[in-house]
């Protein structure tokens, strides 16, 4: 007898390196009754993380937004009490919402120019379609400002590419073979959980785990050695390690000669980075710097798992660049299980031109590519841009000139919570003359400022295709259930809007399957023509759900060793210790340590002497999941807490459990003090949370700045100085 249940292959689209294959069981009525990790996907290994294991509670949450909403007349924009948001909005039909939005966008474009419309999105979904496809077509054709999507990974990504040309890494499955794993700014146990079994296997075979992180994460707590480095000093440590490695002749000369460029100049540069000097910056002892360098350079295979937190400092690009050079110096890439990983995303050669259609910009009323607006400078964009174009605020880079922003279209993101300099962001979003549309699954900090709120699907409710930044599988995410209520996907929304705007190009009528075929660049023989995907046909994906990239099809017979075959995609074709690209731009072509402008070494530390880590939770995904009671309970120990070193607390007469005020010139937040002797002295930590769930209507981004990173113009969440007093 046929089973009354269907099992559908989907992919978790949350912003996580693991991109799990998720099997969804659906009953006869069409309701999903179970989610589980796919046991046949070698990296997912049949399990899901704590965030997603109970995902049906989220999909079927009574708090889901299920139909389009329009702000009621006379209701001012601003924070709304959780659970009472409906009082500010009235239900409208999709037709009414889409007609009104299209009309208003047309009017704004006519009056102020199309660049006065700003899309704002990031990785609320990382599926190829959901992240950027029909939305890009729509905004390109409209001539809207282009969003410079740098908030998360651009500093590290560009830094990596300066060294290696392309983001590749040691296959996650091969970490099990390492004899030393260095988790540098990487909380593997907390948010890269499918790598953790590989770490455990390696440790059972005698590997050591070293964690370099200012915060004692779950991973640090169980490591063989936790190095609680001061925030923003990672570049100094990496350069100090190079100093020791070269001084003791532990480098791999044969590898350096064959695969790298600029070694002699790097060797000259690191001569100054003595363990004593590095110790002063990092808070380690000179002996610890030497021990780390020796252990790293003399253990084979040694793998460094880097993650993006460490590049969210003013010098974060350089830090990542310096760390990325270490395996090239020791030849660690030659050994299976050695090398390292920041991201594997460079391996997925999607046909983005077909998916995103940047050529449509020429068909817009602008007739050219629109200006770029950096998403890390949203406060500036909403308050200053086009009003006073002379200077960005507070040391941020000057943004391109053009009109003020009069329409903000938010999807896949919650900028009112996650963007830096929250006071400026909220002030801008509260503007009466700003037309704001938010496509969302739940009422967030951002929907409180919307004119229209549109219901969005979860990954169970739409079709997508996905790569990963933590493994090498192409995966198809099939729609498992009908959308709840009137929720609709990004693709549907922007196709509808495009048609209402009168965009006649046929691409605005493409179905999700057609866009997937375009992303795969399916050729005449029915297979992808993308590099590394030539063996993949759409039908294979439909049948199998997940297929490894070409070089990862036979990991046992032909293991993938990145950066062991030239030429690489850098200007020299080699791994670049010395970057001619940076030199041509008038920048330092070699890595160097410069203390962040907001750090214990800066002038500002006289007034605000503590370095703030606005850290991420193990059980939230940035701000996603923070509204769910089950997830909040898992985070209860540190919810609304300010973690402070006992010495810093004592000098301020602060005791465990005291209500304290954390502040700087940008903002202020009240939290409960929690003494934490594992933090470096002079560092305080508080979690990113939803502002509306806090009595002050604020979160740690009150305190962060819009300064940008040295490479990649990314966010500098971890370069923020504060002071703390009893509230
Ligand atoms: S959040 Fe990450 S680990 Fe959790 S299910 Fe999604 S992809 Fe897997």
Tab-separated table of N, CA, C and O in Angstrom, residues 459-555:
chain	number	residue	atom	x	y	z
A	459	UNK	N	11.588	28.343	3.490
A	459	UNK	CA	12.168	27.475	2.445
A	459	UNK	C	11.339	26.217	2.191
A	459	UNK	O	11.532	25.550	1.182
A	460	UNK	N	10.405	25.894	3.054
A	460	UNK	CA	9.523	24.755	2.786
A	460	UNK	C	8.468	25.098	1.746
A	460	UNK	O	7.842	24.210	1.171
A	461	UNK	N	8.255	26.396	1.529
A	461	UNK	CA	7.095	26.842	0.751
A	461	UNK	C	7.440	27.332	-0.653
A	461	UNK	O	6.572	27.861	-1.334
A	462	UNK	N	8.696	27.252	-1.042
A	462	UNK	CA	9.056	27.653	-2.406
A	462	UNK	C	10.204	26.783	-2.920
A	462	UNK	O	10.830	26.035	-2.169
A	463	UNK	N	10.465	26.913	-4.200
A	463	UNK	CA	11.514	26.113	-4.859
A	463	UNK	C	12.774	26.959	-5.013
A	463	UNK	O	12.695	28.154	-5.270
A	464	UNK	N	13.925	26.312	-4.862
A	464	UNK	CA	15.168	27.060	-5.020
A	464	UNK	C	16.302	26.083	-5.323
A	464	UNK	O	16.128	24.863	-5.251
A	465	UNK	N	17.435	26.642	-5.650
A	465	UNK	CA	18.654	25.841	-5.823
A	465	UNK	C	19.737	26.500	-4.979
A	465	UNK	O	19.727	27.723	-4.793
A	466	UNK	N	20.639	25.697	-4.454
A	466	UNK	CA	21.570	26.283	-3.492
A	466	UNK	C	22.945	25.620	-3.580
A	466	UNK	O	23.045	24.408	-3.753
A	467	UNK	N	23.974	26.438	-3.442
A	467	UNK	CA	25.318	25.923	-3.220
A	467	UNK	C	25.562	25.964	-1.724
A	467	UNK	O	24.666	25.676	-0.936
A	468	UNK	N	26.763	26.350	-1.333
A	468	UNK	CA	27.056	26.427	0.094
A	468	UNK	C	28.341	27.212	0.260
A	468	UNK	O	29.113	27.360	-0.690
A	469	UNK	N	28.563	27.695	1.469
A	469	UNK	CA	29.899	28.228	1.731
A	469	UNK	C	30.651	27.380	2.752
A	469	UNK	O	31.676	27.792	3.267
A	470	UNK	N	30.114	26.158	2.988
A	470	UNK	CA	30.822	25.240	3.880
A	470	UNK	C	30.989	23.845	3.312
A	470	UNK	O	31.536	22.967	3.973
A	471	UNK	N	30.481	23.602	2.098
A	471	UNK	CA	30.700	22.297	1.463
A	471	UNK	C	30.608	22.432	-0.049
A	471	UNK	O	30.451	23.548	-0.565
A	472	UNK	N	30.679	21.290	-0.750
A	472	UNK	CA	30.795	21.326	-2.211
A	472	UNK	C	29.653	20.576	-2.913
A	472	UNK	O	29.901	19.844	-3.864
A	473	UNK	N	28.416	20.745	-2.426
A	473	UNK	CA	27.282	20.077	-3.056
A	473	UNK	C	26.317	21.102	-3.646
A	473	UNK	O	25.985	22.097	-2.994
A	474	UNK	N	25.864	20.832	-4.880
A	474	UNK	CA	24.751	21.583	-5.466
A	474	UNK	C	23.477	20.875	-5.018
A	474	UNK	O	23.384	19.642	-5.107
A	475	UNK	N	22.498	21.651	-4.550
A	475	UNK	CA	21.312	21.000	-3.998
A	475	UNK	C	20.041	21.693	-4.490
A	475	UNK	O	19.995	22.921	-4.596
A	476	UNK	N	19.031	20.866	-4.729
A	476	UNK	CA	17.732	21.403	-5.141
A	476	UNK	C	16.806	21.412	-3.935
A	476	UNK	O	16.669	20.403	-3.235
A	477	UNK	N	16.185	22.547	-3.705
A	477	UNK	CA	15.211	22.652	-2.621
A	477	UNK	C	13.833	22.706	-3.259
A	477	UNK	O	13.457	23.700	-3.873
A	478	UNK	N	13.100	21.605	-3.114
A	478	UNK	CA	11.779	21.544	-3.747
A	478	UNK	C	10.734	22.125	-2.807
A	478	UNK	O	10.860	21.996	-1.582
A	479	UNK	N	9.722	22.693	-3.394
A	479	UNK	CA	8.624	23.189	-2.561
A	479	UNK	C	7.929	21.990	-1.913
A	479	UNK	O	7.479	21.076	-2.594
A	480	UNK	N	7.875	21.987	-0.583
A	480	UNK	CA	7.311	20.840	0.127
A	480	UNK	C	5.837	21.033	0.452
A	480	UNK	O	5.062	20.069	0.441
A	481	UNK	N	5.460	22.260	0.759
A	481	UNK	CA	4.067	22.534	1.147
A	481	UNK	C	3.579	23.798	0.438
A	481	UNK	O	4.390	24.602	-0.038
A	482	UNK	N	2.286	23.943	0.381
A	482	UNK	CA	1.723	25.186	-0.156
A	482	UNK	C	2.092	26.330	0.778
A	482	UNK	O	2.188	26.132	2.002
A	483	UNK	N	2.268	27.533	0.247
A	483	UNK	CA	2.553	28.669	1.129
A	483	UNK	C	1.446	28.834	2.165
A	483	UNK	O	0.271	28.617	1.874
A	484	UNK	N	1.845	29.205	3.368
A	484	UNK	CA	0.846	29.444	4.404
A	484	UNK	C	0.093	30.737	4.101
A	484	UNK	O	0.704	31.721	3.661
A	485	UNK	N	-1.183	30.737	4.372
A	485	UNK	CA	-1.990	31.931	4.135
A	485	UNK	C	-1.774	32.446	2.729
A	485	UNK	O	-1.868	31.696	1.758
A	486	UNK	N	-1.416	33.714	2.634
A	486	UNK	CA	-1.147	34.322	1.331
A	486	UNK	C	0.342	34.649	1.178
A	486	UNK	O	0.714	35.574	0.447
A	487	UNK	N	1.197	33.930	1.908
A	487	UNK	CA	2.648	34.163	1.800
A	487	UNK	C	3.095	33.881	0.371
A	487	UNK	O	2.582	32.973	-0.289
A	488	UNK	N	4.049	34.665	-0.097
A	488	UNK	CA	4.570	34.486	-1.447
A	488	UNK	C	6.087	34.627	-1.441
A	488	UNK	O	6.657	35.322	-0.607
A	489	UNK	N	6.715	33.982	-2.425
A	489	UNK	CA	8.183	33.991	-2.513
A	489	UNK	C	8.689	35.315	-3.073
A	489	UNK	O	7.932	36.080	-3.691
A	490	UNK	N	9.989	35.545	-2.928
A	490	UNK	CA	10.623	36.720	-3.521
A	490	UNK	C	10.417	36.732	-5.036
A	490	UNK	O	10.162	37.777	-5.636
A	491	UNK	N	10.577	35.559	-5.659
A	491	UNK	CA	10.466	35.490	-7.121
A	491	UNK	C	9.069	35.929	-7.553
A	491	UNK	O	8.901	36.743	-8.469
A	492	UNK	N	8.074	35.410	-6.898
A	492	UNK	CA	6.681	35.773	-7.247
A	492	UNK	C	6.461	37.263	-7.034
A	492	UNK	O	5.913	37.945	-7.909
A	493	UNK	N	6.877	37.777	-5.904
A	493	UNK	CA	6.630	39.176	-5.560
A	493	UNK	C	7.212	40.121	-6.611
A	493	UNK	O	6.514	41.021	-7.118
A	494	UNK	N	8.484	39.911	-6.945
A	494	UNK	CA	9.119	40.885	-7.843
A	494	UNK	C	8.697	40.682	-9.304
A	494	UNK	O	8.727	41.629	-10.092
A	495	UNK	N	8.269	39.472	-9.648
A	495	UNK	CA	7.703	39.270	-10.985
A	495	UNK	C	6.386	40.038	-11.097
A	495	UNK	O	6.118	40.719	-12.097
A	496	UNK	N	5.568	39.935	-10.073
A	496	UNK	CA	4.285	40.649	-10.079
A	496	UNK	C	4.494	42.157	-10.146
A	496	UNK	O	3.830	42.861	-10.897
A	497	UNK	N	5.412	42.628	-9.345
A	497	UNK	CA	5.666	44.075	-9.328
A	497	UNK	C	6.217	44.545	-10.674
A	497	UNK	O	5.843	45.605	-11.169
A	498	UNK	N	7.110	43.730	-11.247
A	498	UNK	CA	7.696	44.085	-12.541
A	498	UNK	C	6.607	44.225	-13.598
A	498	UNK	O	6.602	45.181	-14.389
A	499	UNK	N	5.682	43.290	-13.602
A	499	UNK	CA	4.602	43.361	-14.590
A	499	UNK	C	3.721	44.584	-14.351
A	499	UNK	O	3.299	45.259	-15.285
A	500	UNK	N	3.493	44.924	-13.089
A	500	UNK	CA	2.670	46.112	-12.785
A	500	UNK	C	3.390	47.415	-13.137
A	500	UNK	O	2.767	48.435	-13.392
A	501	UNK	N	4.711	47.353	-13.105
A	501	UNK	CA	5.464	48.558	-13.490
A	501	UNK	C	5.521	48.708	-15.015
A	501	UNK	O	6.074	49.669	-15.528
A	502	UNK	N	5.007	47.700	-15.706
A	502	UNK	CA	5.004	47.756	-17.168
A	502	UNK	C	6.286	47.236	-17.797
A	502	UNK	O	6.561	47.512	-18.965
A	503	UNK	N	7.077	46.474	-17.053
A	503	UNK	CA	8.309	45.906	-17.618
A	503	UNK	C	7.912	44.745	-18.530
A	503	UNK	O	7.384	43.735	-18.064
A	504	UNK	N	8.196	44.892	-19.801
A	504	UNK	CA	7.669	43.914	-20.762
A	504	UNK	C	8.638	42.773	-21.055
A	504	UNK	O	8.298	41.829	-21.765
A	505	UNK	N	9.869	42.839	-20.511
A	505	UNK	CA	10.850	41.790	-20.800
A	505	UNK	C	10.307	40.433	-20.322
A	505	UNK	O	9.724	40.327	-19.236
A	506	UNK	N	10.564	39.418	-21.126
A	506	UNK	CA	9.993	38.102	-20.803
A	506	UNK	C	10.549	37.536	-19.503
A	506	UNK	O	9.930	36.688	-18.867
A	507	UNK	N	11.723	38.020	-19.075
A	507	UNK	CA	12.319	37.463	-17.857
A	507	UNK	C	11.445	37.712	-16.624
A	507	UNK	O	11.609	37.025	-15.612
A	508	UNK	N	10.537	38.668	-16.713
A	508	UNK	CA	9.652	38.904	-15.572
A	508	UNK	C	8.508	37.888	-15.513
A	508	UNK	O	7.689	37.929	-14.619
A	509	UNK	N	8.500	36.979	-16.484
A	509	UNK	CA	7.494	35.907	-16.444
A	509	UNK	C	8.157	34.541	-16.238
A	509	UNK	O	7.491	33.514	-16.290
A	510	UNK	N	9.467	34.529	-15.994
A	510	UNK	CA	10.155	33.243	-15.794
A	510	UNK	C	9.635	32.533	-14.549
A	510	UNK	O	9.398	33.155	-13.508
A	511	UNK	N	9.522	31.226	-14.657
A	511	UNK	CA	9.135	30.424	-13.491
A	511	UNK	C	10.396	30.088	-12.679
A	511	UNK	O	11.527	30.175	-13.200
A	512	UNK	N	10.228	29.653	-11.420
A	512	UNK	CA	11.409	29.249	-10.646
A	512	UNK	C	12.232	28.182	-11.361
A	512	UNK	O	13.461	28.260	-11.383
A	513	UNK	N	11.575	27.221	-11.994
A	513	UNK	CA	12.359	26.179	-12.674
A	513	UNK	C	13.166	26.777	-13.823
A	513	UNK	O	14.330	26.403	-14.043
A	514	UNK	N	12.573	27.714	-14.527
A	514	UNK	CA	13.322	28.343	-15.631
A	514	UNK	C	14.540	29.106	-15.089
A	514	UNK	O	15.620	29.069	-15.683
A	515	UNK	N	14.366	29.770	-13.971
A	515	UNK	CA	15.512	30.514	-13.416
A	515	UNK	C	16.585	29.535	-12.915
A	515	UNK	O	17.792	29.779	-13.068
A	516	UNK	N	16.156	28.429	-12.366
A	516	UNK	CA	17.138	27.422	-11.928
A	516	UNK	C	17.930	26.908	-13.131
A	516	UNK	O	19.161	26.768	-13.083
A	517	UNK	N	17.245	26.656	-14.221
A	517	UNK	CA	17.936	26.192	-15.431
A	517	UNK	C	18.909	27.264	-15.940
A	517	UNK	O	19.988	26.961	-16.426
A	518	UNK	N	18.505	28.533	-15.800
A	518	UNK	CA	19.414	29.625	-16.202
A	518	UNK	C	20.631	29.671	-15.273
A	518	UNK	O	21.758	29.875	-15.716
A	519	UNK	N	20.397	29.484	-13.987
A	519	UNK	CA	21.519	29.509	-13.024
A	519	UNK	C	22.512	28.398	-13.345
A	519	UNK	O	23.727	28.568	-13.216
A	520	UNK	N	21.971	27.262	-13.775
A	520	UNK	CA	22.829	26.125	-14.125
A	520	UNK	C	23.419	26.269	-15.527
A	520	UNK	O	24.307	25.492	-15.904
A	521	UNK	N	22.914	27.243	-16.287
A	521	UNK	CA	23.338	27.412	-17.680
A	521	UNK	C	23.243	26.072	-18.413
A	521	UNK	O	24.241	25.546	-18.942
A	522	UNK	N	22.038	25.525	-18.448
A	522	UNK	CA	21.821	24.225	-19.081
A	522	UNK	C	22.108	24.326	-20.577
A	522	UNK	O	21.588	25.210	-21.272
A	523	UNK	N	22.952	23.445	-21.058
A	523	UNK	CA	23.333	23.462	-22.473
A	523	UNK	C	22.465	22.543	-23.311
A	523	UNK	O	21.480	21.962	-22.820
A	524	UNK	N	22.856	22.403	-24.573
A	524	UNK	CA	22.032	21.628	-25.504
A	524	UNK	C	21.891	20.167	-25.102
A	524	UNK	O	20.891	19.528	-25.391
A	525	UNK	N	22.913	19.634	-24.424
A	525	UNK	CA	22.823	18.217	-24.041
A	525	UNK	C	22.070	18.027	-22.724
A	525	UNK	O	22.017	16.927	-22.180
A	526	UNK	N	21.484	19.097	-22.215
A	526	UNK	CA	20.668	18.975	-20.992
A	526	UNK	C	21.468	19.096	-19.719
A	526	UNK	O	20.908	18.991	-18.628
A	527	UNK	N	22.787	19.304	-19.841
A	527	UNK	CA	23.627	19.422	-18.658
A	527	UNK	C	24.096	20.859	-18.459
A	527	UNK	O	24.127	21.656	-19.404
A	528	UNK	N	24.492	21.144	-17.245
A	528	UNK	CA	25.011	22.474	-16.934
A	528	UNK	C	26.280	22.737	-17.743
A	528	UNK	O	27.068	21.825	-18.009
A	529	UNK	N	26.464	24.001	-18.108
A	529	UNK	CA	27.726	24.381	-18.746
A	529	UNK	C	28.609	25.182	-17.777
A	529	UNK	O	29.641	25.726	-18.172
A	530	UNK	N	28.180	25.273	-16.520
A	530	UNK	CA	29.007	25.966	-15.522
A	530	UNK	C	30.223	25.116	-15.149
A	530	UNK	O	30.112	23.888	-15.029
A	531	UNK	N	31.364	25.783	-14.943
A	531	UNK	CA	32.577	25.048	-14.552
A	531	UNK	C	32.316	24.258	-13.278
A	531	UNK	O	31.811	24.798	-12.287
A	532	UNK	N	32.636	22.996	-13.330
A	532	UNK	CA	32.477	22.122	-12.160
A	532	UNK	C	31.102	21.501	-12.042
A	532	UNK	O	30.862	20.641	-11.189
A	533	UNK	N	30.149	21.945	-12.903
A	533	UNK	CA	28.779	21.413	-12.820
A	533	UNK	C	28.388	20.684	-14.111
A	533	UNK	O	27.219	20.363	-14.318
A	534	UNK	N	29.363	20.417	-14.984
A	534	UNK	CA	29.047	19.890	-16.313
A	534	UNK	C	28.361	18.530	-16.248
A	534	UNK	O	27.720	18.102	-17.219
A	535	UNK	N	28.483	17.830	-15.141
A	535	UNK	CA	27.867	16.506	-15.018
A	535	UNK	C	26.444	16.600	-14.467
A	535	UNK	O	25.798	15.578	-14.236
A	536	UNK	N	25.951	17.820	-14.232
A	536	UNK	CA	24.668	17.976	-13.546
A	536	UNK	C	23.580	18.400	-14.525
A	536	UNK	O	23.694	19.420	-15.203
A	537	UNK	N	22.516	17.586	-14.593
A	537	UNK	CA	21.310	17.959	-15.336
A	537	UNK	C	20.230	18.290	-14.306
A	537	UNK	O	20.255	17.769	-13.180
A	538	UNK	N	19.305	19.148	-14.694
A	538	UNK	CA	18.234	19.514	-13.763
A	538	UNK	C	17.513	18.264	-13.268
A	538	UNK	O	17.187	18.128	-12.086
A	539	UNK	N	17.281	17.330	-14.183
A	539	UNK	CA	16.542	16.113	-13.834
A	539	UNK	C	17.307	15.280	-12.793
A	539	UNK	O	16.700	14.633	-11.944
A	540	UNK	N	18.647	15.298	-12.874
A	540	UNK	CA	19.449	14.573	-11.867
A	540	UNK	C	19.202	15.178	-10.489
A	540	UNK	O	19.068	14.466	-9.493
A	541	UNK	N	19.172	16.488	-10.456
A	541	UNK	CA	18.952	17.160	-9.173
A	541	UNK	C	17.561	16.857	-8.634
A	541	UNK	O	17.372	16.655	-7.431
A	542	UNK	N	16.586	16.833	-9.545
A	542	UNK	CA	15.218	16.513	-9.113
A	542	UNK	C	15.164	15.129	-8.479
A	542	UNK	O	14.478	14.904	-7.497
A	543	UNK	N	15.927	14.218	-9.055
A	543	UNK	CA	15.905	12.839	-8.582
A	543	UNK	C	16.743	12.664	-7.312
A	543	UNK	O	16.310	12.051	-6.351
A	544	UNK	N	17.931	13.237	-7.319
A	544	UNK	CA	18.875	12.949	-6.235
A	544	UNK	C	18.893	14.014	-5.146
A	544	UNK	O	19.332	13.755	-4.030
A	545	UNK	N	18.503	15.209	-5.454
A	545	UNK	CA	18.452	16.271	-4.442
A	545	UNK	C	19.765	16.997	-4.265
A	545	UNK	O	19.811	18.209	-4.202
A	546	UNK	N	20.865	16.256	-4.205
A	546	UNK	CA	22.172	16.883	-3.986
A	546	UNK	C	23.233	16.133	-4.787
A	546	UNK	O	23.245	14.901	-4.833
A	547	UNK	N	24.101	16.909	-5.433
A	547	UNK	CA	25.141	16.320	-6.279
A	547	UNK	C	26.437	17.069	-6.013
A	547	UNK	O	26.458	18.301	-6.042
A	548	UNK	N	27.544	16.340	-5.765
A	548	UNK	CA	28.808	17.045	-5.522
A	548	UNK	C	29.339	17.711	-6.786
A	548	UNK	O	29.075	17.246	-7.901
A	549	UNK	N	30.087	18.788	-6.603
A	549	UNK	CA	30.783	19.404	-7.729
A	549	UNK	C	31.780	18.408	-8.306
A	549	UNK	O	32.192	17.450	-7.614
A	550	UNK	N	32.191	18.639	-9.534
A	550	UNK	CA	32.984	17.641	-10.266
A	550	UNK	C	34.222	17.190	-9.488
A	550	UNK	O	34.503	15.993	-9.370
A	551	UNK	N	34.950	18.147	-8.916
A	551	UNK	CA	36.214	17.786	-8.262
A	551	UNK	C	36.013	17.071	-6.924
A	551	UNK	O	36.969	16.614	-6.315
A	552	UNK	N	34.752	17.002	-6.484
A	552	UNK	CA	34.490	16.393	-5.175
A	552	UNK	C	33.687	15.090	-5.328
A	552	UNK	O	33.127	14.576	-4.384
A	553	UNK	N	33.668	14.550	-6.566
A	553	UNK	CA	32.853	13.353	-6.794
A	553	UNK	C	33.507	12.092	-6.279
A	553	UNK	O	32.850	11.103	-5.995
A	554	UNK	N	34.829	12.105	-6.194
A	554	UNK	CA	35.533	10.893	-5.762
A	554	UNK	C	36.530	11.274	-4.669
A	554	UNK	O	37.748	11.209	-4.863
A	555	UNK	N	35.995	11.689	-3.504
A	555	UNK	CA	36.898	12.232	-2.485
A	555	UNK	C	37.935	11.224	-1.999
A	555	UNK	O	39.032	11.614	-1.588
